[in-house]
Amino acid sequence: MTIKTLRKAALAAAICSVSAGTFSSGAMAAGFALQESSTSGLGRAFAAENAIGDNAAILARNPAGSALFNKMAFSIGATYVNPEIDAAGTTDYYLLTAAGPSLAGSIFDTADDYASSAVVPNAYLAVPFDDCWSFGLAMNTDYGLETDFNSSWPVTHIADKTELLSVNIAPSVAFDWNDQFSIGVSANILYADATLKSKVPNNFLLDPLAEQVLGGPASNARILDADGDDWEYGWSVGMLWRSVDGRTHIGVSYQSELDPEIEADVNSDLLTSVNTGLPFDNERANLTLDLPDTLELGLYHRFHDEWGVALGAMWTDWDDFQRLEAFFPRQRVNGQPFPEYNPLKIKEENFKSGWRYSLGVEYYPCDEVTWRVGYAYDNGAARNGFNNDAIAESAAFGLGAGQGLPVTWRTLSIPDADRQWVTFGGTYKVNNQLSIDGGLAYLWGDDERIQEFQALPLTPDVGLGTYFDGGTTNLEAWLVGASLNYSF
């Protein structure tokens, strides 16, 4: 073990503990995406959400959707997401010295309900110009969550508190080629704001040594606090086909990848500047996120006056999200970027692309009422198996008899898993202009094994290795939505 190894491991662990937390599966979709674009879609598990066009919310999934409206149409709504993610496991603490590692203590603990509830809003406007051209505006949330581990959680230096807010604004234009075929394109304007924190655990086993190093209480000492935001721009394109009788709709839409670079103010009681040797105080850090592109296919068919069926498939290119890297522009020596900070490879994620499949059924007992049920299967983005680079890192400290400790790709901050949805909803048409939607969904995922390793320095010659061996014990969520639709 070398001081250089510890320094790099410390920085990676600190940044990773907050940046990876940004994308917790509290979002309750594969990887760290949100599906909740509309209440009507919620009722049918978002099957054919880019094809049906029962209100202006189609604009969230397909910019060609505004061509369906011969009057100006407006939709506004929100979905309340109440996730529950529980985890449990054993945390081993190791003293890392030149003589080799030694086990300093072991704790078994649980983290209950560490993904916070949230409201996911949306609003849409479709404006026809003439028989051929129409305009659309979509405002919704693609990513957003809050995770907060209890202060007694023994690995708050790996996973503590994270808040992420994002808003996607998408103006669009559509051309109605004829009464059956339309195409559309939109600009995606994404705003992302993140507040990220990690700290020394309250029940830190090495308090006396840590207090000596920190010059103060070890418990709750800030490893890293970061707060930042960014704007990023992308595009979407879509196609919509309708049968002559209007009973069948087919939608195909594509959304480009987005790569926001979060510019954050960073503070820390532990991490120090290479220039001053002092702890970070309003230091700057840039973190680039590779948000994936998506392809969505939707089919809707009203096979009976009282019944319709919707089928959906969405492919998400999570292969783009391979790693997290940070850049500290002020960390320079002799005018050159300090190599251990710029760029700093924080963590290999190695996500895999996957599909989400959905099926919805609609029942129309009368002109005023629509009932919906749905089911979806969402493939998780986290890979199964082991992270060989992380295993090699633990082996470099002599752990696992020099062979390293088993470390999974799946982490506490991103406990991703395959998910299933069952949904129910309905629409009441108040009059020819006004309708109200309601929706309810329950989703759940499999319990998964999680094994993580991180290293932090205590003195120039002594480090703390933390190894978590456990997993998720519950991953589920309830969603309730309501929306109002109005045509002028």
mmCIF file of C-alpha atoms in Angstrom, residues 100-470:
data_model
loop_
_atom_site.group_PDB
_atom_site.id
_atom_site.type_symbol
_atom_site.label_atom_id
_atom_site.label_comp_id
_atom_site.label_asym_id
_atom_site.label_seq_id
_atom_site.Cartn_x
_atom_site.Cartn_y
_atom_site.Cartn_z
ATOM 1 C CA GLY A 100 -0.941 -5.154 5.793
ATOM 2 C CA PRO A 101 -4.643 -4.943 6.654
ATOM 3 C CA SER A 102 -6.171 -5.816 10.013
ATOM 4 C CA LEU A 103 -9.853 -6.136 10.895
ATOM 5 C CA ALA A 104 -10.763 -3.318 13.305
ATOM 6 C CA GLY A 105 -14.433 -4.136 13.772
ATOM 7 C CA SER A 106 -17.629 -5.404 12.228
ATOM 8 C CA ILE A 107 -21.223 -4.109 12.372
ATOM 9 C CA PHE A 108 -24.501 -5.534 11.092
ATOM 10 C CA ASP A 109 -27.122 -2.876 10.397
ATOM 11 C CA THR A 110 -30.211 -2.134 8.340
ATOM 12 C CA ALA A 111 -31.273 0.899 6.321
ATOM 13 C CA ASP A 112 -35.042 1.206 6.103
ATOM 14 C CA ASP A 113 -36.934 3.291 3.564
ATOM 15 C CA TYR A 114 -33.926 5.328 2.412
ATOM 16 C CA ALA A 115 -35.475 6.569 -0.852
ATOM 17 C CA SER A 116 -37.624 9.622 -0.160
ATOM 18 C CA SER A 117 -41.079 10.290 -1.567
ATOM 19 C CA ALA A 118 -41.478 12.903 -4.286
ATOM 20 C CA VAL A 119 -44.005 14.654 -6.512
ATOM 21 C CA VAL A 120 -43.288 14.434 -10.257
ATOM 22 C CA PRO A 121 -45.099 17.259 -12.132
ATOM 23 C CA ASN A 122 -45.828 17.669 -15.832
ATOM 24 C CA ALA A 123 -47.497 20.125 -18.227
ATOM 25 C CA TYR A 124 -48.122 20.019 -21.983
ATOM 26 C CA LEU A 125 -49.534 22.273 -24.695
ATOM 27 C CA ALA A 126 -50.479 21.382 -28.292
ATOM 28 C CA VAL A 127 -51.321 24.193 -30.735
ATOM 29 C CA PRO A 128 -52.464 23.456 -34.321
ATOM 30 C CA PHE A 129 -51.516 26.183 -36.828
ATOM 31 C CA ASP A 130 -53.361 24.854 -39.888
ATOM 32 C CA ASP A 131 -54.232 21.527 -41.484
ATOM 33 C CA CYS A 132 -50.548 20.590 -41.789
ATOM 34 C CA TRP A 133 -48.460 22.279 -39.093
ATOM 35 C CA SER A 134 -48.719 22.211 -35.309
ATOM 36 C CA PHE A 135 -46.625 23.282 -32.314
ATOM 37 C CA GLY A 136 -46.057 21.509 -29.017
ATOM 38 C CA LEU A 137 -44.484 22.277 -25.658
ATOM 39 C CA ALA A 138 -43.662 19.632 -23.056
ATOM 40 C CA MET A 139 -42.417 20.273 -19.527
ATOM 41 C CA ASN A 140 -41.745 17.220 -17.403
ATOM 42 C CA THR A 141 -39.177 15.532 -15.186
ATOM 43 C CA ASP A 142 -36.902 12.817 -16.567
ATOM 44 C CA TYR A 143 -34.621 12.372 -13.521
ATOM 45 C CA GLY A 144 -35.143 13.263 -9.886
ATOM 46 C CA LEU A 145 -35.020 11.817 -6.399
ATOM 47 C CA GLU A 146 -33.935 12.211 -2.808
ATOM 48 C CA THR A 147 -32.138 9.506 -0.867
ATOM 49 C CA ASP A 148 -31.264 9.963 2.783
ATOM 50 C CA PHE A 149 -29.635 7.318 4.951
ATOM 51 C CA ASN A 150 -30.076 7.441 8.715
ATOM 52 C CA SER A 151 -27.161 9.136 10.504
ATOM 53 C CA SER A 152 -26.414 5.874 12.322
ATOM 54 C CA TRP A 153 -25.918 3.997 9.036
ATOM 55 C CA PRO A 154 -22.347 2.633 9.273
ATOM 56 C CA VAL A 155 -21.391 3.470 5.685
ATOM 57 C CA THR A 156 -22.481 7.099 5.275
ATOM 58 C CA HIS A 157 -19.073 7.681 3.683
ATOM 59 C CA ILE A 158 -20.224 5.370 0.868
ATOM 60 C CA ALA A 159 -23.893 6.365 0.691
ATOM 61 C CA ASP A 160 -25.436 9.255 2.635
ATOM 62 C CA LYS A 161 -27.748 11.975 1.275
ATOM 63 C CA THR A 162 -28.551 13.035 -2.268
ATOM 64 C CA GLU A 163 -31.077 15.380 -3.837
ATOM 65 C CA LEU A 164 -31.501 15.681 -7.597
ATOM 66 C CA LEU A 165 -33.955 17.877 -9.482
ATOM 67 C CA SER A 166 -34.280 17.941 -13.254
ATOM 68 C CA VAL A 167 -36.680 19.675 -15.610
ATOM 69 C CA ASN A 168 -36.947 18.919 -19.315
ATOM 70 C CA ILE A 169 -38.448 21.614 -21.558
ATOM 71 C CA ALA A 170 -39.175 20.421 -25.091
ATOM 72 C CA PRO A 171 -40.630 22.769 -27.730
ATOM 73 C CA SER A 172 -41.618 20.826 -30.837
ATOM 74 C CA VAL A 173 -43.083 21.172 -34.311
ATOM 75 C CA ALA A 174 -45.025 18.536 -36.250
ATOM 76 C CA PHE A 175 -46.045 18.163 -39.888
ATOM 77 C CA ASP A 176 -49.206 16.228 -40.767
ATOM 78 C CA TRP A 177 -48.271 14.639 -44.087
ATOM 79 C CA ASN A 178 -51.844 13.442 -44.587
ATOM 80 C CA ASP A 179 -54.695 12.250 -42.416
ATOM 81 C CA GLN A 180 -52.694 9.145 -41.511
ATOM 82 C CA PHE A 181 -49.004 10.011 -41.243
ATOM 83 C CA SER A 182 -47.268 12.708 -39.159
ATOM 84 C CA ILE A 183 -43.678 13.490 -38.280
ATOM 85 C CA GLY A 184 -42.271 15.766 -35.592
ATOM 86 C CA VAL A 185 -39.049 17.045 -34.075
ATOM 87 C CA SER A 186 -38.278 18.722 -30.751
ATOM 88 C CA ALA A 187 -35.419 20.381 -28.906
ATOM 89 C CA ASN A 188 -34.761 19.012 -25.412
ATOM 90 C CA ILE A 189 -33.573 21.583 -22.881
ATOM 91 C CA LEU A 190 -32.554 19.869 -19.648
ATOM 92 C CA TYR A 191 -31.861 21.633 -16.358
ATOM 93 C CA ALA A 192 -30.284 19.530 -13.606
ATOM 94 C CA ASP A 193 -29.555 20.605 -10.016
ATOM 95 C CA ALA A 194 -27.879 18.361 -7.463
ATOM 96 C CA THR A 195 -27.020 18.552 -3.756
ATOM 97 C CA LEU A 196 -24.762 15.696 -2.676
ATOM 98 C CA LYS A 197 -23.310 14.801 0.719
ATOM 99 C CA SER A 198 -21.141 12.170 2.383
ATOM 100 C CA LYS A 199 -19.785 12.114 5.940
ATOM 101 C CA VAL A 200 -17.943 10.066 8.523
ATOM 102 C CA PRO A 201 -20.399 7.629 10.171
ATOM 103 C CA ASN A 202 -21.750 8.447 13.625
ATOM 104 C CA ASN A 203 -20.592 5.106 14.994
ATOM 105 C CA PHE A 204 -17.142 5.326 13.406
ATOM 106 C CA LEU A 205 -15.101 2.610 15.120
ATOM 107 C CA LEU A 206 -11.798 4.488 15.056
ATOM 108 C CA ASP A 207 -12.915 7.713 16.752
ATOM 109 C CA PRO A 208 -9.746 8.390 18.786
ATOM 110 C CA LEU A 209 -7.441 8.099 15.769
ATOM 111 C CA ALA A 210 -9.796 10.026 13.505
ATOM 112 C CA GLU A 211 -10.235 12.817 16.055
ATOM 113 C CA GLN A 212 -6.471 13.226 16.178
ATOM 114 C CA VAL A 213 -6.308 13.541 12.390
ATOM 115 C CA LEU A 214 -9.338 15.805 12.008
ATOM 116 C CA GLY A 215 -8.629 18.005 15.005
ATOM 117 C CA GLY A 216 -12.247 17.611 16.047
ATOM 118 C CA PRO A 217 -15.072 15.080 16.348
ATOM 119 C CA ALA A 218 -14.746 12.287 13.812
ATOM 120 C CA SER A 219 -18.435 11.516 13.656
ATOM 121 C CA ASN A 220 -20.316 13.570 11.044
ATOM 122 C CA ALA A 221 -17.122 15.130 9.654
ATOM 123 C CA ARG A 222 -17.791 16.114 6.065
ATOM 124 C CA ILE A 223 -16.044 13.965 3.524
ATOM 125 C CA LEU A 224 -17.615 15.905 0.707
ATOM 126 C CA ASP A 225 -20.510 18.348 0.259
ATOM 127 C CA ALA A 226 -21.286 19.326 -3.319
ATOM 128 C CA ASP A 227 -23.966 21.578 -4.787
ATOM 129 C CA GLY A 228 -24.220 22.417 -8.477
ATOM 130 C CA ASP A 229 -26.294 22.601 -11.639
ATOM 131 C CA ASP A 230 -26.099 22.665 -15.419
ATOM 132 C CA TRP A 231 -28.094 23.106 -18.628
ATOM 133 C CA GLU A 232 -27.809 20.588 -21.455
ATOM 134 C CA TYR A 233 -29.402 20.337 -24.901
ATOM 135 C CA GLY A 234 -30.563 17.461 -27.080
ATOM 136 C CA TRP A 235 -33.257 16.556 -29.573
ATOM 137 C CA SER A 236 -36.080 14.123 -30.306
ATOM 138 C CA VAL A 237 -37.759 12.930 -33.484
ATOM 139 C CA GLY A 238 -40.981 10.986 -33.875
ATOM 140 C CA MET A 239 -43.404 9.423 -36.331
ATOM 141 C CA LEU A 240 -47.107 8.697 -35.911
ATOM 142 C CA TRP A 241 -49.388 6.615 -38.157
ATOM 143 C CA ARG A 242 -53.174 6.276 -37.849
ATOM 144 C CA SER A 243 -55.508 3.974 -39.706
ATOM 145 C CA VAL A 244 -58.262 5.521 -41.841
ATOM 146 C CA ASP A 245 -60.905 4.669 -39.246
ATOM 147 C CA GLY A 246 -58.691 5.992 -36.410
ATOM 148 C CA ARG A 247 -58.867 2.713 -34.493
ATOM 149 C CA THR A 248 -55.170 1.888 -34.859
ATOM 150 C CA HIS A 249 -52.200 4.086 -33.926
ATOM 151 C CA ILE A 250 -48.501 3.274 -34.358
ATOM 152 C CA GLY A 251 -45.800 5.491 -32.870
ATOM 153 C CA VAL A 252 -42.011 5.425 -33.244
ATOM 154 C CA SER A 253 -39.871 7.988 -31.416
ATOM 155 C CA TYR A 254 -36.215 8.551 -30.592
ATOM 156 C CA GLN A 255 -34.601 10.820 -27.993
ATOM 157 C CA SER A 256 -30.925 11.711 -28.203
ATOM 158 C CA GLU A 257 -28.469 11.260 -25.359
ATOM 159 C CA LEU A 258 -27.758 14.147 -22.984
ATOM 160 C CA ASP A 259 -24.395 14.792 -21.325
ATOM 161 C CA PRO A 260 -24.827 17.474 -18.647
ATOM 162 C CA GLU A 261 -21.668 18.580 -16.862
ATOM 163 C CA ILE A 262 -22.579 19.413 -13.274
ATOM 164 C CA GLU A 263 -20.475 22.340 -12.040
ATOM 165 C CA ALA A 264 -20.423 21.979 -8.281
ATOM 166 C CA ASP A 265 -19.134 23.936 -5.286
ATOM 167 C CA VAL A 266 -17.311 21.419 -3.107
ATOM 168 C CA ASN A 267 -16.502 21.571 0.607
ATOM 169 C CA SER A 268 -14.749 18.942 2.703
ATOM 170 C CA ASP A 269 -13.167 18.455 6.122
ATOM 171 C CA LEU A 270 -10.929 15.682 4.779
ATOM 172 C CA LEU A 271 -9.993 16.268 1.146
ATOM 173 C CA THR A 272 -7.205 18.800 0.706
ATOM 174 C CA SER A 273 -6.001 21.061 -2.085
ATOM 175 C CA VAL A 274 -2.711 20.109 -3.740
ATOM 176 C CA ASN A 275 -1.827 23.816 -3.774
ATOM 177 C CA THR A 276 -2.565 24.918 -0.204
ATOM 178 C CA GLY A 277 -2.786 21.642 1.699
ATOM 179 C CA LEU A 278 -5.993 22.990 3.281
ATOM 180 C CA PRO A 279 -9.380 21.248 3.220
ATOM 181 C CA PHE A 280 -11.597 22.012 0.238
ATOM 182 C CA ASP A 281 -13.490 25.289 0.729
ATOM 183 C CA ASN A 282 -15.666 26.321 -2.221
ATOM 184 C CA GLU A 283 -13.540 24.164 -4.495
ATOM 185 C CA ARG A 284 -14.868 23.577 -8.012
ATOM 186 C CA ALA A 285 -15.533 20.184 -9.542
ATOM 187 C CA ASN A 286 -17.077 19.164 -12.851
ATOM 188 C CA LEU A 287 -18.879 15.849 -13.190
ATOM 189 C CA THR A 288 -20.072 14.726 -16.617
ATOM 190 C CA LEU A 289 -23.074 12.400 -16.787
ATOM 191 C CA ASP A 290 -23.792 10.293 -19.863
ATOM 192 C CA LEU A 291 -27.582 10.121 -19.999
ATOM 193 C CA PRO A 292 -28.700 7.530 -22.554
ATOM 194 C CA ASP A 293 -30.610 7.830 -25.795
ATOM 195 C CA THR A 294 -33.924 5.975 -26.086
ATOM 196 C CA LEU A 295 -36.049 4.381 -28.798
ATOM 197 C CA GLU A 296 -39.754 3.804 -28.141
ATOM 198 C CA LEU A 297 -42.278 1.752 -30.133
ATOM 199 C CA GLY A 298 -46.013 1.931 -29.476
ATOM 200 C CA LEU A 299 -49.096 0.218 -30.915
ATOM 201 C CA TYR A 300 -52.706 0.940 -29.988
ATOM 202 C CA HIS A 301 -55.757 -0.803 -31.460
ATOM 203 C CA ARG A 302 -59.410 -0.285 -30.580
ATOM 204 C CA PHE A 303 -60.651 -3.723 -31.536
ATOM 205 C CA HIS A 304 -64.188 -3.160 -30.212
ATOM 206 C CA ASP A 305 -66.371 -0.145 -29.531
ATOM 207 C CA GLU A 306 -65.836 -0.740 -25.810
ATOM 208 C CA TRP A 307 -62.304 -2.152 -25.761
ATOM 209 C CA GLY A 308 -58.802 -1.147 -26.804
ATOM 210 C CA VAL A 309 -55.345 -2.644 -26.305
ATOM 211 C CA ALA A 310 -51.956 -0.913 -26.094
ATOM 212 C CA LEU A 311 -48.489 -2.430 -26.515
ATOM 213 C CA GLY A 312 -45.221 -0.639 -25.822
ATOM 214 C CA ALA A 313 -41.490 -1.297 -25.949
ATOM 215 C CA MET A 314 -38.721 1.136 -24.985
ATOM 216 C CA TRP A 315 -35.014 0.538 -25.562
ATOM 217 C CA THR A 316 -32.590 2.542 -23.415
ATOM 218 C CA ASP A 317 -28.932 2.706 -24.434
ATOM 219 C CA TRP A 318 -27.422 2.377 -20.964
ATOM 220 C CA ASP A 319 -24.205 1.083 -22.568
ATOM 221 C CA ASP A 320 -23.282 4.778 -22.898
ATOM 222 C CA PHE A 321 -23.045 5.011 -19.108
ATOM 223 C CA GLN A 322 -19.765 3.227 -18.438
ATOM 224 C CA ARG A 323 -18.073 5.308 -15.753
ATOM 225 C CA LEU A 324 -18.158 8.468 -13.672
ATOM 226 C CA GLU A 325 -15.285 10.930 -14.001
ATOM 227 C CA ALA A 326 -14.632 14.197 -12.189
ATOM 228 C CA PHE A 327 -12.393 17.120 -13.118
ATOM 229 C CA PHE A 328 -11.027 19.638 -10.595
ATOM 230 C CA PRO A 329 -9.950 22.616 -12.758
ATOM 231 C CA ARG A 330 -8.206 24.471 -9.890
ATOM 232 C CA GLN A 331 -6.091 21.513 -8.825
ATOM 233 C CA ARG A 332 -2.926 22.384 -10.774
ATOM 234 C CA VAL A 333 0.797 22.161 -10.127
ATOM 235 C CA ASN A 334 3.072 24.510 -12.109
ATOM 236 C CA GLY A 335 0.075 25.447 -14.211
ATOM 237 C CA GLN A 336 -0.635 21.864 -15.252
ATOM 238 C CA PRO A 337 -3.663 19.807 -14.154
ATOM 239 C CA PHE A 338 -2.714 17.588 -11.225
ATOM 240 C CA PRO A 339 -2.968 14.088 -12.766
ATOM 241 C CA GLU A 340 -4.508 12.394 -9.735
ATOM 242 C CA TYR A 341 -7.439 14.827 -9.882
ATOM 243 C CA ASN A 342 -7.824 15.509 -13.610
ATOM 244 C CA PRO A 343 -9.594 13.512 -14.720
ATOM 245 C CA LEU A 344 -10.358 11.321 -11.745
ATOM 246 C CA LYS A 345 -12.009 8.049 -12.673
ATOM 247 C CA ILE A 346 -14.458 7.706 -9.849
ATOM 248 C CA LYS A 347 -16.228 4.499 -10.575
ATOM 249 C CA GLU A 348 -16.839 1.984 -13.314
ATOM 250 C CA GLU A 349 -20.593 1.490 -13.681
ATOM 251 C CA ASN A 350 -20.594 -0.661 -16.824
ATOM 252 C CA PHE A 351 -24.354 -0.389 -17.303
ATOM 253 C CA LYS A 352 -26.042 -2.536 -19.942
ATOM 254 C CA SER A 353 -28.711 -1.474 -22.409
ATOM 255 C CA GLY A 354 -32.153 -2.958 -21.934
ATOM 256 C CA TRP A 355 -35.811 -3.011 -22.880
ATOM 257 C CA ARG A 356 -38.990 -2.096 -21.048
ATOM 258 C CA TYR A 357 -42.120 -3.935 -22.225
ATOM 259 C CA SER A 358 -45.652 -2.848 -21.389
ATOM 260 C CA LEU A 359 -49.231 -3.955 -22.015
ATOM 261 C CA GLY A 360 -52.357 -1.915 -21.383
ATOM 262 C CA VAL A 361 -56.069 -2.539 -21.806
ATOM 263 C CA GLU A 362 -58.708 0.193 -21.959
ATOM 264 C CA TYR A 363 -62.462 -0.187 -21.423
ATOM 265 C CA TYR A 364 -64.972 2.417 -22.634
ATOM 266 C CA PRO A 365 -68.356 1.721 -20.996
ATOM 267 C CA CYS A 366 -69.733 5.073 -22.160
ATOM 268 C CA ASP A 367 -68.605 8.284 -23.821
ATOM 269 C CA GLU A 368 -67.775 9.915 -20.489
ATOM 270 C CA VAL A 369 -65.721 7.171 -18.812
ATOM 271 C CA THR A 370 -62.535 5.253 -19.640
ATOM 272 C CA TRP A 371 -61.009 2.555 -17.420
ATOM 273 C CA ARG A 372 -57.428 1.307 -17.756
ATOM 274 C CA VAL A 373 -55.231 -1.510 -16.451
ATOM 275 C CA GLY A 374 -51.627 -2.251 -17.310
ATOM 276 C CA TYR A 375 -48.561 -4.387 -16.725
ATOM 277 C CA ALA A 376 -44.890 -3.678 -17.480
ATOM 278 C CA TYR A 377 -41.580 -5.478 -17.143
ATOM 279 C CA ASP A 378 -38.545 -3.213 -16.858
ATOM 280 C CA ASN A 379 -35.072 -4.715 -17.315
ATOM 281 C CA GLY A 380 -32.541 -3.253 -14.882
ATOM 282 C CA ALA A 381 -29.404 -1.516 -16.152
ATOM 283 C CA ALA A 382 -26.933 -2.774 -13.520
ATOM 284 C CA ARG A 383 -24.932 -5.804 -14.571
ATOM 285 C CA ASN A 384 -24.848 -8.990 -12.591
ATOM 286 C CA GLY A 385 -21.448 -10.379 -11.676
ATOM 287 C CA PHE A 386 -18.341 -8.796 -10.191
ATOM 288 C CA ASN A 387 -16.336 -5.602 -10.710
ATOM 289 C CA ASN A 388 -12.815 -6.879 -11.328
ATOM 290 C CA ASP A 389 -11.242 -3.410 -11.034
ATOM 291 C CA ALA A 390 -12.725 -2.936 -7.552
ATOM 292 C CA ILE A 391 -11.616 -6.425 -6.572
ATOM 293 C CA ALA A 392 -8.091 -5.561 -7.719
ATOM 294 C CA GLU A 393 -8.188 -2.356 -5.648
ATOM 295 C CA SER A 394 -8.981 -4.299 -2.475
ATOM 296 C CA ALA A 395 -6.288 -6.830 -3.393
ATOM 297 C CA ALA A 396 -3.740 -3.984 -3.614
ATOM 298 C CA PHE A 397 -4.324 -3.390 0.104
ATOM 299 C CA GLY A 398 -3.731 -7.073 0.867
ATOM 300 C CA LEU A 399 -7.372 -7.926 1.528
ATOM 301 C CA GLY A 400 -8.825 -11.311 0.730
ATOM 302 C CA ALA A 401 -5.448 -12.970 1.303
ATOM 303 C CA GLY A 402 -4.089 -10.807 -1.485
ATOM 304 C CA GLN A 403 -6.763 -11.993 -3.916
ATOM 305 C CA GLY A 404 -9.176 -9.171 -3.173
ATOM 306 C CA LEU A 405 -12.718 -9.079 -1.830
ATOM 307 C CA PRO A 406 -15.735 -9.887 -4.030
ATOM 308 C CA VAL A 407 -17.298 -6.604 -5.222
ATOM 309 C CA THR A 408 -20.499 -6.476 -7.266
ATOM 310 C CA TRP A 409 -21.382 -3.991 -10.013
ATOM 311 C CA ARG A 410 -24.613 -3.287 -8.160
ATOM 312 C CA THR A 411 -24.155 -0.773 -5.310
ATOM 313 C CA LEU A 412 -26.082 0.636 -2.358
ATOM 314 C CA SER A 413 -26.474 3.913 -4.202
ATOM 315 C CA ILE A 414 -27.741 2.205 -7.352
ATOM 316 C CA PRO A 415 -29.461 -0.990 -6.149
ATOM 317 C CA ASP A 416 -30.837 -1.543 -9.639
ATOM 318 C CA ALA A 417 -32.960 -4.607 -10.379
ATOM 319 C CA ASP A 418 -35.530 -5.844 -12.855
ATOM 320 C CA ARG A 419 -38.923 -4.376 -11.976
ATOM 321 C CA GLN A 420 -42.548 -5.268 -12.577
ATOM 322 C CA TRP A 421 -45.498 -2.865 -12.674
ATOM 323 C CA VAL A 422 -49.239 -3.396 -12.195
ATOM 324 C CA THR A 423 -51.389 -0.326 -12.790
ATOM 325 C CA PHE A 424 -54.967 0.923 -12.775
ATOM 326 C CA GLY A 425 -56.558 4.207 -13.817
ATOM 327 C CA GLY A 426 -59.381 6.032 -15.492
ATOM 328 C CA THR A 427 -60.631 9.199 -17.155
ATOM 329 C CA TYR A 428 -63.867 11.077 -16.592
ATOM 330 C CA LYS A 429 -64.991 13.406 -19.361
ATOM 331 C CA VAL A 430 -66.741 16.319 -17.667
ATOM 332 C CA ASN A 431 -67.783 17.912 -20.975
ATOM 333 C CA ASN A 432 -66.478 18.242 -24.516
ATOM 334 C CA GLN A 433 -63.601 20.411 -23.298
ATOM 335 C CA LEU A 434 -62.620 19.145 -19.855
ATOM 336 C CA SER A 435 -61.525 15.705 -18.641
ATOM 337 C CA ILE A 436 -59.872 14.435 -15.452
ATOM 338 C CA ASP A 437 -57.441 11.499 -15.166
ATOM 339 C CA GLY A 438 -56.552 9.369 -12.165
ATOM 340 C CA GLY A 439 -54.031 6.553 -11.865
ATOM 341 C CA LEU A 440 -52.534 4.124 -9.361
ATOM 342 C CA ALA A 441 -49.525 1.830 -9.734
ATOM 343 C CA TYR A 442 -47.572 -0.643 -7.648
ATOM 344 C CA LEU A 443 -44.121 -1.830 -8.674
ATOM 345 C CA TRP A 444 -41.537 -4.076 -7.154
ATOM 346 C CA GLY A 445 -38.079 -5.467 -7.821
ATOM 347 C CA ASP A 446 -36.087 -8.502 -6.782
ATOM 348 C CA ASP A 447 -33.787 -8.428 -3.763
ATOM 349 C CA GLU A 448 -30.186 -8.293 -4.951
ATOM 350 C CA ARG A 449 -26.769 -9.020 -3.432
ATOM 351 C CA ILE A 450 -24.565 -5.942 -2.922
ATOM 352 C CA GLN A 451 -20.859 -6.008 -2.019
ATOM 353 C CA GLU A 452 -18.845 -2.775 -1.939
ATOM 354 C CA PHE A 453 -15.339 -1.720 -0.946
ATOM 355 C CA GLN A 454 -13.982 1.802 -0.310
ATOM 356 C CA ALA A 455 -10.742 3.162 1.181
ATOM 357 C CA LEU A 456 -10.150 6.453 3.008
ATOM 358 C CA PRO A 457 -6.927 7.893 4.532
ATOM 359 C CA LEU A 458 -6.709 8.565 8.272
ATOM 360 C CA THR A 459 -3.026 9.560 8.406
ATOM 361 C CA PRO A 460 -0.358 9.566 5.666
ATOM 362 C CA ASP A 461 0.491 5.985 6.608
ATOM 363 C CA VAL A 462 -2.840 4.595 7.810
ATOM 364 C CA GLY A 463 -6.061 4.120 5.893
ATOM 365 C CA LEU A 464 -9.551 2.861 6.630
ATOM 366 C CA GLY A 465 -10.978 0.160 4.401
ATOM 367 C CA THR A 466 -14.730 -0.372 4.481
ATOM 368 C CA TYR A 467 -16.351 -3.499 3.083
ATOM 369 C CA PHE A 468 -20.131 -3.905 2.911
ATOM 370 C CA ASP A 469 -21.558 -7.359 2.322
ATOM 371 C CA GLY A 470 -25.345 -7.492 2.163
#
